[in-house]
Tab-separated table of C-alpha atoms (C1' of nucleotides) in Angstrom:
chain	number	residue	atom	x	y	z
A	1	UNK	CA	8.636	26.720	-153.149
A	2	UNK	CA	9.922	28.641	-150.185
A	3	UNK	CA	8.754	26.947	-146.995
A	4	UNK	CA	7.223	29.193	-144.363
A	5	UNK	CA	6.049	27.787	-141.030
A	6	UNK	CA	4.804	29.517	-137.946
A	7	UNK	CA	4.284	29.013	-134.264
A	8	UNK	CA	1.237	30.914	-133.054
A	9	UNK	CA	0.819	30.699	-129.284
A	10	UNK	CA	-1.608	32.749	-127.255
A	11	UNK	CA	-0.129	34.499	-124.224
A	12	UNK	CA	-2.541	33.204	-121.652
A	13	UNK	CA	-0.248	31.200	-119.392
A	14	UNK	CA	3.272	29.892	-119.441
A	15	UNK	CA	4.815	28.161	-122.441
A	16	UNK	CA	3.468	24.634	-122.341
A	17	UNK	CA	5.655	21.664	-123.339
A	18	UNK	CA	3.039	20.676	-125.895
A	19	UNK	CA	3.299	24.110	-127.419
A	20	UNK	CA	7.064	23.959	-127.238
A	21	UNK	CA	7.074	20.723	-129.181
A	22	UNK	CA	4.781	22.219	-131.792
A	23	UNK	CA	7.187	25.132	-132.034
A	24	UNK	CA	10.097	22.715	-132.308
A	25	UNK	CA	8.565	20.754	-135.172
A	26	UNK	CA	7.760	23.956	-137.043
A	27	UNK	CA	11.286	25.147	-136.436
A	28	UNK	CA	12.851	21.865	-137.561
A	29	UNK	CA	10.731	21.708	-140.689
A	30	UNK	CA	11.524	25.287	-141.658
A	31	UNK	CA	15.262	24.910	-141.040
A	32	UNK	CA	15.357	21.570	-142.788
A	33	UNK	CA	13.968	23.157	-145.940
A	34	UNK	CA	15.901	26.410	-145.658
A	35	UNK	CA	12.610	28.115	-145.028
A	36	UNK	CA	11.327	30.816	-142.734
A	37	UNK	CA	10.045	30.323	-139.222
A	38	UNK	CA	7.505	32.903	-138.086
A	39	UNK	CA	6.499	33.636	-134.505
A	40	UNK	CA	3.055	35.134	-134.300
A	41	UNK	CA	1.304	35.995	-131.070
A	42	UNK	CA	-2.401	35.257	-131.030
A	43	UNK	CA	-3.384	37.760	-128.408
A	44	UNK	CA	-7.011	38.279	-129.303
A	45	UNK	CA	-8.365	37.086	-125.990
A	46	UNK	CA	-8.033	40.384	-124.141
A	47	UNK	CA	-9.417	39.033	-120.922
A	48	UNK	CA	-6.815	36.303	-120.526
A	49	UNK	CA	-3.688	37.835	-122.058
A	50	UNK	CA	-0.879	38.868	-119.749
A	51	UNK	CA	2.526	40.456	-120.259
A	52	UNK	CA	4.121	37.713	-118.186
A	53	UNK	CA	2.727	35.123	-120.539
A	54	UNK	CA	4.081	37.027	-123.536
A	55	UNK	CA	7.507	37.123	-121.954
A	56	UNK	CA	7.304	33.432	-121.069
A	57	UNK	CA	6.843	32.595	-124.739
A	58	UNK	CA	9.855	34.550	-125.907
A	59	UNK	CA	11.994	33.409	-122.985
A	60	UNK	CA	11.029	29.789	-123.448
A	61	UNK	CA	11.665	29.822	-127.174
A	62	UNK	CA	15.007	31.536	-126.705
A	63	UNK	CA	16.031	29.162	-123.961
A	64	UNK	CA	15.236	26.173	-126.155
A	65	UNK	CA	17.271	27.720	-128.944
A	66	UNK	CA	14.332	27.990	-131.330
A	67	UNK	CA	15.172	31.270	-132.973
A	68	UNK	CA	12.528	32.721	-135.230
A	69	UNK	CA	13.001	34.755	-138.384
A	70	UNK	CA	9.958	36.983	-138.290
A	71	UNK	CA	7.977	38.314	-135.367
A	72	UNK	CA	8.780	39.843	-131.999
A	73	UNK	CA	12.102	41.604	-132.083
A	74	UNK	CA	12.819	40.508	-135.645
A	75	UNK	CA	10.390	42.410	-137.802
A	76	UNK	CA	9.505	40.989	-141.195
A	77	UNK	CA	7.521	41.904	-144.281
A	78	UNK	CA	4.221	40.461	-143.156
A	79	UNK	CA	3.654	42.216	-139.856
A	80	UNK	CA	2.394	43.209	-137.504
A	81	UNK	CA	2.883	39.836	-135.819
A	82	UNK	CA	0.561	40.465	-132.914
A	83	UNK	CA	-3.014	39.756	-133.766
A	84	UNK	CA	-4.194	42.554	-131.523
A	85	UNK	CA	-2.646	44.954	-134.036
A	86	UNK	CA	-4.093	43.418	-137.155
A	87	UNK	CA	-7.702	44.515	-136.985
A	88	UNK	CA	-7.539	46.402	-140.268
A	89	UNK	CA	-6.417	43.238	-142.033
A	90	UNK	CA	-9.285	41.280	-140.562
A	91	UNK	CA	-11.810	43.944	-141.486
A	92	UNK	CA	-10.625	43.760	-145.063
A	93	UNK	CA	-11.103	40.026	-145.342
A	94	UNK	CA	-14.354	40.153	-143.458
A	95	UNK	CA	-15.663	42.474	-146.178
A	96	UNK	CA	-14.702	39.894	-148.766
A	97	UNK	CA	-16.880	37.382	-146.961
A	98	UNK	CA	-19.675	39.895	-146.760
A	99	UNK	CA	-19.470	40.698	-150.435
A	100	UNK	CA	-19.627	37.055	-151.295
A	101	UNK	CA	-22.607	36.660	-149.003
A	102	UNK	CA	-20.827	34.033	-146.943
A	103	UNK	CA	-21.673	35.614	-143.593
A	104	UNK	CA	-24.927	36.502	-141.952
A	105	UNK	CA	-25.835	38.323	-138.787
A	106	UNK	CA	-27.034	36.411	-135.756
A	107	UNK	CA	-27.710	38.211	-132.475
A	108	UNK	CA	-25.216	40.904	-133.384
A	109	UNK	CA	-22.494	38.408	-134.233
A	110	UNK	CA	-21.620	37.279	-137.747
A	111	UNK	CA	-21.641	33.663	-138.754
A	112	UNK	CA	-19.822	32.074	-141.647
A	113	UNK	CA	-22.049	30.009	-143.884
A	114	UNK	CA	-20.399	26.623	-144.419
A	115	UNK	CA	-20.819	24.900	-147.710
A	116	UNK	CA	-22.842	21.818	-146.970
A	117	UNK	CA	-20.710	19.112	-148.512
A	118	UNK	CA	-18.098	16.591	-147.376
A	119	UNK	CA	-14.724	18.234	-146.861
A	120	UNK	CA	-11.657	16.081	-147.326
A	121	UNK	CA	-8.258	17.187	-146.174
A	122	UNK	CA	-4.968	15.529	-146.885
A	123	UNK	CA	-2.972	15.804	-143.718
A	124	UNK	CA	0.772	15.253	-143.919
A	125	UNK	CA	0.625	13.123	-140.774
A	126	UNK	CA	-2.923	11.803	-140.558
A	127	UNK	CA	-3.553	11.185	-144.229
A	128	UNK	CA	-6.988	11.737	-145.742
A	129	UNK	CA	-9.675	12.735	-143.305
A	130	UNK	CA	-13.195	13.584	-144.366
A	131	UNK	CA	-15.716	15.533	-142.346
A	132	UNK	CA	-19.240	15.580	-143.651
A	133	UNK	CA	-20.611	19.104	-143.517
A	134	UNK	CA	-24.023	17.960	-144.621
A	135	UNK	CA	-24.325	16.688	-141.076
A	136	UNK	CA	-25.381	19.859	-139.267
A	137	UNK	CA	-25.157	18.108	-135.938
A	138	UNK	CA	-21.458	18.800	-135.522
A	139	UNK	CA	-20.976	21.643	-137.901
A	140	UNK	CA	-23.155	24.609	-137.079
A	141	UNK	CA	-22.227	27.734	-138.989
A	142	UNK	CA	-19.418	29.295	-137.003
A	143	UNK	CA	-19.203	32.776	-135.608
A	144	UNK	CA	-16.316	34.659	-137.194
A	145	UNK	CA	-17.041	38.074	-135.757
A	146	UNK	CA	-18.366	38.618	-132.281
A	147	UNK	CA	-21.092	41.060	-131.408
A	148	UNK	CA	-18.433	43.343	-129.909
A	149	UNK	CA	-16.766	43.553	-133.316
A	150	UNK	CA	-13.759	41.368	-132.470
A	151	UNK	CA	-12.874	38.328	-134.552
A	152	UNK	CA	-12.626	34.744	-133.406
A	153	UNK	CA	-9.655	32.420	-133.603
A	154	UNK	CA	-10.645	30.491	-136.718
A	155	UNK	CA	-11.019	33.622	-138.746
A	156	UNK	CA	-7.890	35.473	-137.658
A	157	UNK	CA	-5.842	32.328	-137.811
A	158	UNK	CA	-6.746	31.771	-141.436
A	159	UNK	CA	-6.355	35.396	-142.438
A	160	UNK	CA	-2.915	35.518	-140.841
A	161	UNK	CA	-1.732	32.277	-142.364
A	162	UNK	CA	-2.911	33.517	-145.715
A	163	UNK	CA	-1.382	36.989	-145.469
A	164	UNK	CA	1.839	35.696	-143.981
A	165	UNK	CA	2.046	33.188	-146.800
A	166	UNK	CA	2.413	30.224	-144.507
A	167	UNK	CA	2.998	27.101	-146.584
A	168	UNK	CA	2.889	24.445	-143.858
A	169	UNK	CA	0.782	24.503	-140.742
A	170	UNK	CA	2.149	22.088	-138.159
A	171	UNK	CA	-0.036	22.073	-135.067
A	172	UNK	CA	-1.470	19.841	-132.380
A	173	UNK	CA	-4.038	17.215	-133.186
A	174	UNK	CA	-6.599	19.136	-131.183
A	175	UNK	CA	-6.930	21.239	-134.333
A	176	UNK	CA	-7.671	18.371	-136.674
A	177	UNK	CA	-11.415	18.954	-136.623
A	178	UNK	CA	-10.875	22.689	-137.052
A	179	UNK	CA	-9.062	22.213	-140.293
A	180	UNK	CA	-12.116	21.712	-142.540
A	181	UNK	CA	-13.466	24.976	-141.154
A	182	UNK	CA	-10.246	26.677	-142.090
A	183	UNK	CA	-10.265	25.026	-145.486
A	184	UNK	CA	-13.755	26.373	-146.112
A	185	UNK	CA	-12.559	29.847	-145.206
A	186	UNK	CA	-9.626	29.611	-147.605
A	187	UNK	CA	-11.976	28.458	-150.308
A	188	UNK	CA	-14.344	31.351	-149.645
A	189	UNK	CA	-11.405	33.751	-149.858
A	190	UNK	CA	-10.386	32.153	-153.133
A	191	UNK	CA	-6.921	31.417	-151.795
A	192	UNK	CA	-4.932	28.196	-151.957
A	193	UNK	CA	-4.656	26.780	-148.402
A	194	UNK	CA	-1.372	25.723	-146.821
A	195	UNK	CA	-0.551	22.093	-146.191
A	196	UNK	CA	-1.446	20.772	-142.790
A	197	UNK	CA	0.303	18.377	-140.443
A	198	UNK	CA	-1.345	17.498	-137.147
A	199	UNK	CA	0.981	16.087	-134.572
A	200	UNK	CA	-0.158	13.857	-131.689
A	201	UNK	CA	-0.761	15.390	-128.294
A	202	UNK	CA	1.381	14.883	-125.211
A	203	UNK	CA	-0.171	13.120	-122.219
A	204	UNK	CA	0.779	12.914	-118.563
A	205	UNK	CA	2.753	9.922	-117.327
A	206	UNK	CA	-0.496	8.282	-116.213
A	207	UNK	CA	-2.090	8.767	-119.604
A	208	UNK	CA	-4.376	11.569	-118.626
A	209	UNK	CA	-4.595	14.779	-120.540
A	210	UNK	CA	-1.780	17.151	-119.758
A	211	UNK	CA	-2.862	20.493	-118.517
A	212	UNK	CA	-1.640	23.371	-116.446
A	213	UNK	CA	-0.137	22.523	-113.079
A	214	UNK	CA	0.845	19.045	-114.207
A	215	UNK	CA	4.415	18.067	-113.517
A	216	UNK	CA	6.639	19.080	-116.341
A	217	UNK	CA	3.999	21.077	-118.144
A	218	UNK	CA	5.811	24.402	-118.142
A	219	UNK	CA	8.958	24.913	-120.162
A	220	UNK	CA	10.208	27.448	-117.638
A	221	UNK	CA	10.317	24.724	-114.987
A	222	UNK	CA	12.966	22.847	-116.884
A	223	UNK	CA	15.595	25.534	-116.656
A	224	UNK	CA	14.760	26.004	-112.997
A	225	UNK	CA	15.068	22.277	-112.383
A	226	UNK	CA	18.443	22.114	-114.001
A	227	UNK	CA	17.694	20.633	-117.380
A	228	UNK	CA	19.763	21.660	-120.349
A	229	UNK	CA	17.798	23.067	-123.279
A	230	UNK	CA	19.509	20.513	-125.512
A	231	UNK	CA	18.188	17.708	-123.341
A	232	UNK	CA	14.636	19.007	-123.347
A	233	UNK	CA	14.668	19.630	-127.094
A	234	UNK	CA	16.026	16.160	-127.694
A	235	UNK	CA	13.369	14.615	-125.483
A	236	UNK	CA	10.530	16.600	-127.025
A	237	UNK	CA	11.661	15.672	-130.519
A	238	UNK	CA	11.541	11.978	-129.674
A	239	UNK	CA	7.970	12.274	-128.457
A	240	UNK	CA	5.961	11.457	-131.551
A	241	UNK	CA	8.819	11.532	-133.997
A	242	UNK	CA	11.633	9.102	-134.597
A	243	UNK	CA	14.723	9.113	-136.770
A	244	UNK	CA	14.298	5.484	-137.882
A	245	UNK	CA	17.685	4.574	-136.488
A	246	UNK	CA	18.862	3.362	-133.104
A	247	UNK	CA	20.456	6.697	-132.331
A	248	UNK	CA	18.685	8.839	-129.784
A	249	UNK	CA	20.996	11.568	-128.649
A	250	UNK	CA	20.831	14.535	-130.969
A	251	UNK	CA	21.723	18.196	-130.934
A	252	UNK	CA	19.304	20.680	-132.426
A	253	UNK	CA	21.391	20.842	-135.591
A	254	UNK	CA	21.343	17.073	-135.906
A	255	UNK	CA	17.591	17.086	-135.471
A	256	UNK	CA	17.237	19.615	-138.265
A	257	UNK	CA	19.300	17.363	-140.467
A	258	UNK	CA	17.193	14.288	-139.773
A	259	UNK	CA	13.706	15.736	-139.367
A	260	UNK	CA	10.872	14.647	-141.585
A	261	UNK	CA	7.126	14.907	-141.134
A	262	UNK	CA	6.772	11.422	-142.570
A	263	UNK	CA	8.396	10.051	-139.454
A	264	UNK	CA	5.895	11.649	-137.115
A	265	UNK	CA	3.524	9.085	-135.637
A	266	UNK	CA	-0.135	9.417	-134.952
A	267	UNK	CA	-0.612	8.235	-131.410
A	268	UNK	CA	-0.347	10.439	-128.364
A	269	UNK	CA	2.759	10.024	-126.215
A	270	UNK	CA	3.102	10.015	-122.467
A	271	UNK	CA	5.574	12.148	-120.675
A	272	UNK	CA	8.333	10.105	-119.031
A	273	UNK	CA	10.697	12.287	-117.022
A	274	UNK	CA	13.100	9.371	-116.434
A	275	UNK	CA	14.131	9.302	-120.030
A	276	UNK	CA	14.250	13.066	-120.169
A	277	UNK	CA	16.721	12.999	-117.279
A	278	UNK	CA	18.819	10.376	-119.014
A	279	UNK	CA	18.923	12.412	-122.205
A	280	UNK	CA	19.860	15.395	-120.126
A	281	UNK	CA	22.800	13.470	-118.722
A	282	UNK	CA	23.896	12.551	-122.225
A	283	UNK	CA	23.975	16.220	-123.150
A	284	UNK	CA	25.660	17.108	-119.883
A	285	UNK	CA	28.458	14.728	-120.851
A	286	UNK	CA	28.937	16.618	-124.096
A	287	UNK	CA	29.653	19.847	-122.259
A	288	UNK	CA	33.230	21.005	-121.801
A	289	UNK	CA	34.408	21.084	-118.156
A	290	UNK	CA	34.228	24.876	-118.188
A	291	UNK	CA	30.729	24.969	-119.618
A	292	UNK	CA	29.609	22.365	-117.148
A	293	UNK	CA	31.048	24.301	-114.215
A	294	UNK	CA	29.332	27.457	-115.428
A	295	UNK	CA	25.993	25.732	-115.906
A	296	UNK	CA	26.114	24.139	-112.467
A	297	UNK	CA	27.302	27.241	-110.629
A	298	UNK	CA	23.887	28.824	-110.007
A	299	UNK	CA	22.664	25.611	-108.432
A	300	UNK	CA	25.746	25.302	-106.244
A	301	UNK	CA	25.330	28.886	-105.089
A	302	UNK	CA	21.627	28.405	-104.476
A	303	UNK	CA	22.505	25.515	-102.172
A	304	UNK	CA	24.526	27.948	-100.069
A	305	UNK	CA	27.928	26.537	-100.934
A	306	UNK	CA	30.983	28.761	-101.314
A	307	UNK	CA	32.550	28.940	-104.774
A	308	UNK	CA	36.151	28.373	-103.737
A	309	UNK	CA	39.155	27.982	-105.977
A	310	UNK	CA	38.565	24.260	-105.769
A	311	UNK	CA	35.240	24.660	-107.572
A	312	UNK	CA	36.342	24.183	-111.209
A	313	UNK	CA	38.142	20.948	-110.400
A	314	UNK	CA	35.305	19.799	-108.160
A	315	UNK	CA	32.756	20.416	-110.891
A	316	UNK	CA	34.876	18.497	-113.382
A	317	UNK	CA	35.138	15.593	-110.947
A	318	UNK	CA	31.381	15.182	-110.567
A	319	UNK	CA	30.471	15.862	-114.157
A	320	UNK	CA	29.882	12.227	-114.991
A	321	UNK	CA	27.963	11.489	-111.818
A	322	UNK	CA	24.875	13.607	-112.283
A	323	UNK	CA	21.870	13.535	-114.537
A	324	UNK	CA	20.480	16.892	-113.494
A	325	UNK	CA	22.268	20.054	-112.428
A	326	UNK	CA	20.536	20.311	-109.023
A	327	UNK	CA	22.305	17.086	-108.072
A	328	UNK	CA	25.651	18.849	-108.298
A	329	UNK	CA	25.685	20.623	-104.902
A	330	UNK	CA	25.198	17.420	-102.929
A	331	UNK	CA	27.788	15.668	-105.062
A	332	UNK	CA	30.597	18.139	-104.445
A	333	UNK	CA	29.746	19.952	-101.228
A	334	UNK	CA	32.512	18.159	-99.288
A	335	UNK	CA	35.082	19.533	-101.708
A	336	UNK	CA	34.063	23.130	-101.044
A	337	UNK	CA	33.269	23.010	-97.326
A	338	UNK	CA	35.791	23.115	-94.456
A	339	UNK	CA	33.659	21.036	-92.140
A	340	UNK	CA	32.141	17.932	-93.644
A	341	UNK	CA	29.330	15.817	-92.359
A	342	UNK	CA	29.853	12.064	-92.156
A	343	UNK	CA	26.779	10.161	-93.247
A	344	UNK	CA	25.537	7.446	-90.908
A	345	UNK	CA	25.478	4.515	-93.264
A	346	UNK	CA	29.037	4.701	-94.575
A	347	UNK	CA	30.237	5.486	-91.055
A	348	UNK	CA	28.615	2.324	-89.731
A	349	UNK	CA	30.221	0.322	-92.518
A	350	UNK	CA	33.655	1.620	-91.674
A	351	UNK	CA	33.125	0.901	-87.969
A	352	UNK	CA	32.382	-2.686	-88.889
A	353	UNK	CA	35.941	-2.943	-90.045
A	354	UNK	CA	37.958	-3.351	-86.833
A	355	UNK	CA	41.218	-2.512	-88.531
A	356	UNK	CA	39.981	0.702	-90.116
A	357	UNK	CA	41.066	3.033	-87.327
A	358	UNK	CA	44.670	1.896	-87.367
A	359	UNK	CA	44.830	1.726	-91.118
A	360	UNK	CA	43.547	5.270	-91.516
A	361	UNK	CA	45.889	6.604	-88.843
A	362	UNK	CA	48.796	4.920	-90.582
A	363	UNK	CA	47.658	6.291	-93.925
A	364	UNK	CA	47.513	9.807	-92.519
A	365	UNK	CA	51.167	9.542	-91.517
A	366	UNK	CA	52.072	8.036	-94.864
A	367	UNK	CA	50.315	10.914	-96.613
A	368	UNK	CA	52.089	13.430	-94.456
A	369	UNK	CA	55.392	12.103	-95.665
A	370	UNK	CA	54.656	12.483	-99.361
A	371	UNK	CA	56.808	15.091	-101.061
A	372	UNK	CA	55.261	15.437	-104.487
A	373	UNK	CA	51.524	15.144	-103.806
A	374	UNK	CA	49.337	13.919	-106.648
A	375	UNK	CA	46.485	11.512	-107.242
A	376	UNK	CA	49.021	8.873	-108.229
A	377	UNK	CA	51.439	9.244	-105.344
A	378	UNK	CA	48.549	9.364	-102.890
A	379	UNK	CA	46.969	6.257	-104.331
A	380	UNK	CA	50.339	4.574	-104.237
A	381	UNK	CA	50.548	5.397	-100.557
A	382	UNK	CA	47.175	3.783	-100.013
A	383	UNK	CA	48.388	0.621	-101.659
A	384	UNK	CA	51.601	0.520	-99.648
A	385	UNK	CA	49.913	1.275	-96.339
A	386	UNK	CA	47.367	-1.458	-96.933
A	387	UNK	CA	50.051	-3.958	-97.802
A	388	UNK	CA	52.214	-3.043	-94.851
A	389	UNK	CA	49.254	-3.790	-92.605
A	390	UNK	CA	48.304	-6.996	-94.305
A	391	UNK	CA	45.241	-5.603	-96.034
A	392	UNK	CA	44.183	-5.298	-99.644
A	393	UNK	CA	44.226	-1.846	-101.223
A	394	UNK	CA	40.518	-2.100	-101.913
A	395	UNK	CA	39.807	-2.474	-98.223
A	396	UNK	CA	41.411	0.847	-97.510
A	397	UNK	CA	39.853	2.700	-100.411
A	398	UNK	CA	36.376	2.812	-98.967
A	399	UNK	CA	37.314	4.022	-95.469
A	400	UNK	CA	39.527	6.657	-97.063
A	401	UNK	CA	36.649	7.789	-99.244
A	402	UNK	CA	34.385	8.090	-96.236
A	403	UNK	CA	37.013	9.946	-94.230
A	404	UNK	CA	37.531	12.475	-97.003
A	405	UNK	CA	33.980	12.879	-98.281
A	406	UNK	CA	31.669	11.533	-95.594
A	407	UNK	CA	29.836	9.655	-98.327
A	408	UNK	CA	29.758	6.159	-99.737
A	409	UNK	CA	29.881	7.310	-103.332
A	410	UNK	CA	31.181	10.233	-105.286
A	411	UNK	CA	33.997	11.246	-107.580
A	412	UNK	CA	37.049	9.159	-108.291
A	413	UNK	CA	39.126	8.851	-105.134
A	414	UNK	CA	42.184	10.045	-107.018
A	415	UNK	CA	40.309	13.191	-108.032
A	416	UNK	CA	39.239	13.784	-104.459
A	417	UNK	CA	42.802	13.452	-103.198
A	418	UNK	CA	44.171	15.754	-105.850
A	419	UNK	CA	41.535	18.424	-105.281
A	420	UNK	CA	41.725	18.347	-101.491
A	421	UNK	CA	45.501	18.428	-101.449
A	422	UNK	CA	47.869	16.897	-98.982
A	423	UNK	CA	47.232	19.002	-95.886
A	424	UNK	CA	43.457	18.832	-96.051
A	425	UNK	CA	43.528	15.094	-96.765
A	426	UNK	CA	45.781	14.407	-93.801
A	427	UNK	CA	43.654	16.594	-91.576
A	428	UNK	CA	40.418	14.828	-92.538
A	429	UNK	CA	42.007	11.415	-92.179
A	430	UNK	CA	43.259	12.158	-88.670
A	431	UNK	CA	40.056	13.696	-87.483
A	432	UNK	CA	38.020	10.819	-88.863
A	433	UNK	CA	40.309	8.176	-87.358
A	434	UNK	CA	39.872	9.752	-83.952
A	435	UNK	CA	36.123	9.375	-84.178
A	436	UNK	CA	36.319	5.637	-84.735
B	1	G	C1'	-24.928	11.953	-127.595
B	2	A	C1'	-22.720	12.882	-132.606
B	3	C	C1'	-18.310	13.160	-135.378
B	4	C	C1'	-12.838	12.472	-135.900
B	5	C	C1'	-8.098	10.242	-134.502
B	6	G	C1'	-5.528	6.517	-132.049
B	7	U	C1'	-4.158	1.436	-129.397
B	8	U	C1'	3.401	-3.086	-129.996
B	9	C	C1'	7.397	-4.426	-123.309
B	10	G	C1'	5.728	0.018	-117.208
B	11	U	C1'	7.412	4.396	-120.679
B	12	C	C1'	9.401	6.331	-125.735
B	13	U	C1'	9.431	3.541	-130.083
B	14	A	C1'	11.051	0.058	-134.855
B	15	G	C1'	8.149	-3.003	-137.588
B	16	U	C1'	3.752	-1.944	-143.941
B	17	G	C1'	1.547	-10.617	-144.804
B	18	G	C1'	6.065	-15.295	-143.374
B	19	U	C1'	10.957	-11.819	-137.761
B	20	U	C1'	13.677	-16.021	-132.194
B	21	A	C1'	8.695	-9.057	-132.727
B	22	G	C1'	14.338	-5.053	-132.725
B	23	G	C1'	16.311	-0.596	-130.012
B	24	A	C1'	16.188	3.023	-125.856
B	25	C	C1'	14.735	4.559	-120.614
B	26	U	C1'	13.700	2.174	-115.848
B	27	C	C1'	14.789	-2.310	-112.956
B	28	C	C1'	17.886	-6.797	-111.920
B	29	A	C1'	22.515	-9.757	-112.534
B	30	G	C1'	27.533	-10.214	-114.060
B	31	A	C1'	32.289	-8.044	-116.100
B	32	U	C1'	35.735	-4.128	-116.068
B	33	U	C1'	37.455	0.079	-113.052
B	34	U	C1'	42.628	-1.929	-106.629
B	35	U	C1'	37.138	2.955	-104.744
B	36	C	C1'	32.673	5.665	-107.045
B	37	A	C1'	30.566	6.863	-111.615
B	38	U	C1'	31.009	5.894	-116.622
B	39	U	C1'	31.331	1.697	-119.882
B	40	C	C1'	30.360	-3.363	-121.497
B	41	U	C1'	27.589	-8.045	-121.424
B	42	G	C1'	23.267	-10.539	-120.102
B	43	G	C1'	18.210	-10.745	-118.102
B	44	C	C1'	12.883	-9.394	-116.956
B	45	A	C1'	9.083	-7.302	-120.012
B	46	A	C1'	4.632	-6.076	-125.468
B	47	C	C1'	1.369	-6.842	-130.579
B	48	A	C1'	-6.248	-4.306	-126.165
B	49	G	C1'	-10.336	-8.241	-127.189
B	50	G	C1'	-13.390	-10.810	-130.796
B	51	G	C1'	-14.599	-11.954	-135.672
B	52	G	C1'	-13.206	-12.240	-140.733
B	53	U	C1'	-9.713	-12.190	-145.512
B	54	U	C1'	-5.419	-15.418	-146.434
B	55	C	C1'	-1.626	-21.250	-147.113
B	56	G	C1'	-0.065	-17.655	-143.400
B	57	A	C1'	-1.626	-12.059	-139.758
B	58	C	C1'	1.428	-7.251	-135.144
B	59	U	C1'	0.817	-5.950	-140.225
B	60	C	C1'	-5.484	-5.833	-144.429
B	61	C	C1'	-11.206	-5.458	-143.258
B	62	C	C1'	-15.325	-5.300	-139.581
B	63	C	C1'	-17.152	-5.065	-134.567
B	64	U	C1'	-16.279	-4.168	-129.355
B	65	A	C1'	-13.455	-2.028	-125.460
B	66	C	C1'	-10.319	1.664	-123.878
B	67	G	C1'	-7.757	6.470	-124.551
B	68	G	C1'	-7.587	11.239	-126.782
B	69	G	C1'	-9.797	15.204	-129.657
B	70	U	C1'	-13.872	18.287	-131.691
B	71	U	C1'	-18.774	19.701	-131.137
B	72	G	C1'	-18.084	28.095	-127.858
B	73	C	C1'	-19.625	35.078	-129.512
B	74	C	C1'	-11.813	30.259	-125.837
B	75	A	C1'	-7.422	29.788	-128.535
RNA sequence: GACCCGUUCGUCUAGUGGUUAGGACUCCAGAUUUUCAUUCUGGCAACAGGGGUUCGACUCCCCUACGGGUUGCCA
């Protein structure tokens, strides 16, 4: 069997992380089985559809790296892939229902007559679930065609899945109770239904239902906030699915290799940005220095910092210090700026050390005398200067760091010295010593 | 209200009758790095509650509580 999955969002807002995860699981399952991943846009709600929302779907999917095989921009043999263009298909299948006397008119709309019997589905994640359709309380005959002639979600969704030959429907658990309705439709059409897998929903950090406006709800926010798509994909995959090993850091390709619906759990997961940030850092560390510098550049520019020729080295020096790209500007600003600000706390610490002023002044002269400037020769000078003044090298490291960066933490001191160069280092040392 | 699904450290999770209940994030402490970060080691921290079944339940059954979902001429 050739596996065909689909992601079928409606363009009524931005791309939601819950939707993105649904898309991811469909993508992983299709790729895992060398199948086809279809992107279908369910734009039947004319009143709420917007072009921005359409674009957000494609942009979000592309950013995450979830490339689809059929749909927008790709074509395919089962189009059109926008429901708004498929009316003729729906009319055709609606006639089938009519001919079989499975629909009846009600106030101008058409309702589908459910068979009144228990419907059991075998869900790939939830197992067997039975809904009793003899209980009319929860299962009134559903409208499939509105009085204005348009068709409702349940109907078009089933017709599309059937015509597009979808074999596996992986969707959010909010659709679990819809599935018997869809099964009844398939049965009425005389068509074998696809297999279903309902994945648990994503909740807010406090356990409440995640909806629009909630932190982290929009996929587009992640790129703006400096997350890597690999980090977000990795995080989303681990929400409700697990590889049954202690490994956690995976690329998209590795996820494809390990993915299985059997390892999807059934309980909803909360959204913990802390772990997402950590995963992001793990993926940041996998980047080459050049790729890292390129990825961080927009954030450095946005912070108003000049991209000088020191930038590539500066970016490389802070690569291991950040979890998120927006942290980069503050981490390397002193390497790009001519005038640096000395932070209060480290300054106070240095002032506590009575010998600091003399030590730093002596170090400046020692630096000035170095012929072949490098991280090693500079660090050697620190050691010698400290010793000559009866201090330990470690005692001089911190004041030097503060003099050069204005901060208590940051890149390796050797890196800082090498990037700044001899003249700039001497200059900063002298000017700082004078302030003490 | 009715119906459906769920409930293991704060969070993500492993665990399918007998385990010192494991890992990861966060936090804390040590080590290493002559500095910072990384890294390493260690620590804190969980089976929602009550009944059964069983020699023995986190694991099976029932009830309760809590959470989520569905119950639209939204998708």
